[in-house]
Short mmCIF file of C-alpha atoms in Angstrom, two decimals:
data_model
loop_
_atom_site.label_atom_id
_atom_site.label_comp_id
_atom_site.label_asym_id
_atom_site.label_seq_id
_atom_site.Cartn_x
_atom_site.Cartn_y
_atom_site.Cartn_z
CA MET A 1 -8.35 6.08 21.56
CA VAL A 2 -7.68 7.30 25.31
CA GLN A 3 -4.59 10.06 25.15
CA GLY A 4 -1.38 8.55 26.85
CA MET A 5 -2.59 5.18 26.37
CA ALA A 6 0.39 2.92 25.43
CA LEU A 7 0.58 2.23 21.32
CA VAL A 8 0.71 -1.29 21.67
CA ASP A 9 -1.95 -1.41 24.02
CA GLN A 10 -4.17 0.71 21.52
CA TRP A 11 -3.13 -1.21 18.41
CA ASN A 12 -4.32 -4.50 20.46
CA ILE A 13 -7.79 -2.96 20.93
CA ILE A 14 -8.34 -1.65 17.50
CA GLU A 15 -7.19 -5.14 16.03
CA ARG A 16 -9.57 -7.09 18.09
CA GLY A 17 -12.29 -4.39 17.07
CA LEU A 18 -12.11 -4.91 13.70
CA ASP A 19 -14.49 -7.23 11.67
CA PRO A 20 -13.03 -10.69 11.55
CA ARG A 21 -13.48 -10.78 7.81
CA TRP A 22 -11.15 -7.74 7.19
CA SER A 23 -8.83 -7.62 4.21
CA ASP A 24 -6.85 -4.12 4.94
CA ALA A 25 -7.16 -1.10 6.53
CA GLN A 26 -5.84 2.30 6.68
CA VAL A 27 -4.15 3.52 9.84
CA ALA A 28 -3.35 7.01 11.29
CA LEU A 29 -1.23 7.85 14.01
CA THR A 30 -1.23 11.46 15.37
CA LEU A 31 2.00 12.35 17.88
CA ALA A 32 1.52 14.12 20.80
CA ASN A 33 4.89 15.87 20.15
CA PRO A 34 4.88 17.09 16.50
CA ALA A 35 8.70 16.91 16.81
CA ARG A 36 9.02 13.56 17.06
CA ILE A 37 7.78 13.16 13.81
CA GLY A 38 10.83 11.83 12.33
CA ARG A 39 11.61 9.38 14.91
CA ALA A 40 8.35 7.82 14.47
CA ALA A 41 8.69 7.78 10.48
CA ALA A 42 11.65 5.73 10.68
CA LEU A 43 10.51 3.63 13.23
CA LEU A 44 7.67 3.15 10.63
CA ALA A 45 9.32 2.82 7.47
CA PRO A 46 8.58 -0.87 7.09
CA ALA A 47 4.87 0.56 6.65
CA GLY A 48 5.65 2.88 4.37
CA PRO A 49 4.01 6.05 6.12
CA VAL A 50 2.50 8.95 3.97
CA LYS A 51 3.17 12.23 6.81
CA THR A 52 0.88 14.82 7.38
CA GLY A 53 1.88 17.38 9.46
CA ALA A 54 2.18 15.54 12.97
CA THR A 55 0.05 12.12 11.69
CA LEU A 56 1.67 9.23 9.58
CA ARG A 57 -0.60 7.23 7.55
CA PHE A 58 -0.16 3.37 6.62
CA TYR A 59 -1.90 0.59 5.27
CA VAL A 60 -2.11 -2.76 7.58
CA ALA A 61 -2.96 -5.89 5.81
CA PRO A 62 -3.16 -9.59 6.88
CA ASN A 63 -2.50 -11.02 3.48
CA GLY A 64 -1.96 -7.92 1.37
CA PRO A 65 -0.42 -4.49 0.64
CA GLY A 66 0.93 -2.72 3.80
CA VAL A 67 2.79 -4.37 6.78
CA GLY A 68 0.65 -7.31 8.83
CA PRO A 69 -0.87 -6.62 11.89
CA GLU A 70 2.06 -8.56 13.94
CA ALA A 71 4.29 -6.00 12.23
CA VAL A 72 2.38 -3.28 13.49
CA ARG A 73 2.92 -4.28 17.10
CA ARG A 74 6.25 -4.82 17.03
CA ILE A 75 6.63 -1.21 16.00
CA SER A 76 3.67 -0.23 18.19
CA GLY A 77 6.33 -1.50 21.28
CA ARG A 78 9.46 0.09 19.88
CA LEU A 79 7.63 3.41 19.52
CA ASP A 80 6.13 3.28 23.11
CA ALA A 81 10.02 1.90 24.09
CA GLU A 82 11.24 5.41 22.82
CA GLY A 83 8.52 7.22 24.75
CA ILE A 84 6.56 8.61 21.63
CA GLU A 85 3.14 9.10 22.44
CA GLY A 86 0.19 9.54 20.15
CA THR A 87 -3.13 8.16 19.30
CA PHE A 88 -3.89 5.38 16.50
CA GLU A 89 -7.08 5.86 14.63
CA VAL A 90 -8.80 3.72 11.87
CA VAL A 91 -8.93 5.19 8.86
CA SER A 92 -11.02 2.80 6.81
CA ALA A 93 -11.02 -0.69 6.83
CA SER A 94 -12.19 -3.02 3.96
CA VAL A 95 -14.12 -6.70 3.78
CA LEU A 96 -13.09 -7.51 0.30
CA ALA A 97 -14.13 -11.09 0.65
CA GLU A 98 -17.68 -9.89 1.43
CA VAL A 99 -17.96 -7.56 -1.68
CA ALA A 100 -20.71 -9.34 -3.71
CA ALA A 101 -18.51 -9.54 -7.34
CA ALA A 102 -21.40 -7.69 -8.91
CA GLU A 103 -20.73 -5.11 -6.74
CA ARG A 104 -16.97 -4.55 -6.92
CA ARG A 105 -15.24 -2.70 -9.48
CA SER A 106 -13.21 -4.34 -12.03
CA LEU A 107 -9.10 -4.07 -12.02
CA THR A 108 -9.30 -1.48 -15.05
CA GLU A 109 -11.83 0.47 -13.02
CA GLU A 110 -9.58 0.89 -10.43
CA TRP A 111 -7.12 1.66 -12.27
CA ASP A 112 -8.88 4.72 -14.59
CA ALA A 113 -9.73 6.13 -11.01
CA VAL A 114 -6.21 5.48 -9.95
CA LEU A 115 -5.00 7.69 -12.75
CA ALA A 116 -7.69 10.48 -12.08
CA ASP A 117 -6.33 11.08 -8.79
CA LEU A 118 -2.49 11.48 -9.80
CA PRO A 119 -1.34 14.93 -10.39
CA ALA A 120 -1.59 16.02 -14.34
CA ASP A 121 2.29 16.39 -14.54
CA TRP A 122 3.34 13.02 -12.84
CA SER A 123 5.90 11.48 -14.75
CA ASP A 124 6.78 8.10 -12.37
CA ALA A 125 4.86 5.73 -10.21
CA LEU A 126 5.44 2.78 -8.34
CA CYS A 127 2.32 0.89 -7.71
CA GLU A 128 1.32 -2.34 -6.56
CA LEU A 129 -1.50 -5.41 -6.89
CA SER A 130 -2.84 -7.74 -4.23
CA VAL A 131 -4.57 -10.61 -5.25
CA THR A 132 -7.48 -12.09 -2.70
CA SER A 133 -6.28 -15.60 -2.85
CA SER A 134 -2.39 -17.88 -3.64
CA ASP A 135 -4.42 -19.64 -6.40
CA HIS A 136 -4.13 -16.48 -8.52
CA LEU A 137 -0.70 -15.57 -8.00
CA ASP A 138 1.15 -17.57 -10.91
CA LEU A 139 -1.54 -16.66 -13.14
CA THR A 140 -1.76 -13.09 -12.23
CA ALA A 141 2.10 -12.93 -12.70
CA LEU A 142 1.52 -14.43 -16.04
CA LEU A 143 -0.77 -12.07 -17.00
CA MET A 144 0.98 -8.90 -15.67
CA GLY A 145 4.24 -9.76 -17.23
CA PRO A 146 4.52 -7.15 -19.69
CA ALA A 147 4.40 -4.30 -16.54
CA ASN A 148 7.67 -6.48 -15.26
CA PRO A 149 5.99 -7.46 -11.59
CA LEU A 150 7.89 -7.75 -8.57
CA ARG A 151 6.64 -10.38 -6.21
CA GLU A 152 6.46 -9.66 -2.34
CA SER A 153 7.48 -12.75 -0.92
CA ALA A 154 5.49 -12.39 2.28
CA ASN A 155 1.98 -11.67 0.87
CA MET A 156 0.17 -11.87 -2.53
CA THR A 157 1.32 -8.89 -3.83
CA PHE A 158 3.23 -7.75 -7.01
CA ARG A 159 4.76 -4.37 -6.85
CA PHE A 160 5.51 -2.40 -10.69
CA ARG A 161 6.93 0.57 -11.74
CA VAL A 162 4.78 3.21 -14.18
CA ALA A 163 6.36 6.03 -16.48
CA HIS A 164 4.10 8.21 -17.60
CA SER A 165 6.09 9.82 -21.07
CA PHE A 166 9.51 8.21 -20.31
CA GLY A 167 12.32 6.51 -17.93
CA TYR A 168 11.85 3.07 -16.55
CA GLY A 169 8.36 1.54 -15.95
CA ALA A 170 5.71 0.01 -18.14
CA SER A 171 3.24 2.88 -19.44
CA ALA A 172 -0.46 3.66 -18.17
CA GLY A 173 -2.14 1.99 -21.22
CA MET A 174 0.14 -1.16 -20.90
CA VAL A 175 -0.96 -1.50 -17.42
CA ARG A 176 -4.34 -1.18 -17.45
CA ARG A 177 -4.54 -3.59 -20.77
CA CYS A 178 -2.69 -5.79 -18.31
CA LEU A 179 -5.27 -5.70 -15.61
CA GLU A 180 -7.88 -5.98 -18.13
CA ARG A 181 -6.35 -9.74 -19.31
CA VAL A 182 -6.33 -10.16 -15.06
CA ASP A 183 -9.98 -9.24 -15.09
CA GLU A 184 -11.19 -11.74 -18.01
CA ALA A 185 -9.61 -14.49 -16.11
CA GLY A 186 -11.91 -13.54 -13.11
CA ILE A 187 -9.47 -12.73 -10.76
CA PRO A 188 -9.99 -10.24 -8.11
CA GLY A 189 -7.96 -7.79 -6.30
CA ILE A 190 -6.96 -3.96 -5.41
CA VAL A 191 -4.77 -2.12 -7.10
CA ARG A 192 -3.03 0.85 -5.87
CA VAL A 193 -0.16 3.95 -5.93
CA LEU A 194 2.35 3.90 -3.21
CA ARG A 195 4.53 6.40 -4.64
CA VAL A 196 4.24 9.01 -7.02
CA MET A 197 6.82 11.83 -8.61
CA SER A 198 5.99 14.60 -10.89
CA ASP A 199 7.68 16.40 -13.67
CA THR A 200 10.86 14.65 -13.07
CA HIS A 201 14.11 14.76 -15.32
CA PRO A 202 16.33 12.23 -15.35
CA VAL A 203 20.13 13.14 -16.25
CA GLY A 204 22.14 9.53 -16.66
CA THR A 205 19.52 7.24 -15.47
CA GLN A 206 16.10 5.92 -16.11
CA GLY A 207 14.52 7.43 -13.03
CA PRO A 208 13.76 7.42 -9.57
CA VAL A 209 14.76 4.93 -7.35
CA TRP A 210 12.43 4.57 -3.80
CA TYR A 211 13.62 2.43 -1.22
CA LEU A 212 10.98 0.09 0.62
CA ASP A 213 11.39 -2.03 3.66
CA GLY A 214 15.24 -0.92 3.05
CA LYS A 215 15.14 -2.29 -0.32
CA ALA A 216 15.84 -0.33 -3.77
CA VAL A 217 12.68 -0.46 -6.26
#
């Protein structure tokens, strides 16, 4: 993108350039002035950005994990209004509907890969499972029941907590068994880790509290 172009205009160009069948995208915003990273992160809070230096990364999806494209447009306008300059870049984008069933990894395989990427001393994780059709919502909620999933009303996503050895949340093994049941039902989806903490030692509490979209989870 052209340096100095309004962020809302950059986002409009990016959205038009995505495959019409796109299902989700990881987007990076690199600030021209790293000193504004705190304010930019606050404005982007609904997207759950991850900060690395002067860059904020977050997921965008029309019907799945992350914020929707219209929400990104509104946030971009607020960033522009506060004079925060930067450059948007699409890090990756998926066209989930076009992935052949034979090529798509199962949810249990996705889960195994997710766990392999976590640090060895992880203790608590906030995860989400997104399905590709509203027809699957009720059955997915039932099959994922032991993980105590919380449905995100605005999209087709369930969030749940996982505890490594103690604390609040399902065990990783229990989550894997739930995902096996979802796989057996032929329900495609995406499973991700949104937040993770390592080596926590709760005292007088069941574990950490995360805030997403202004709500405790």
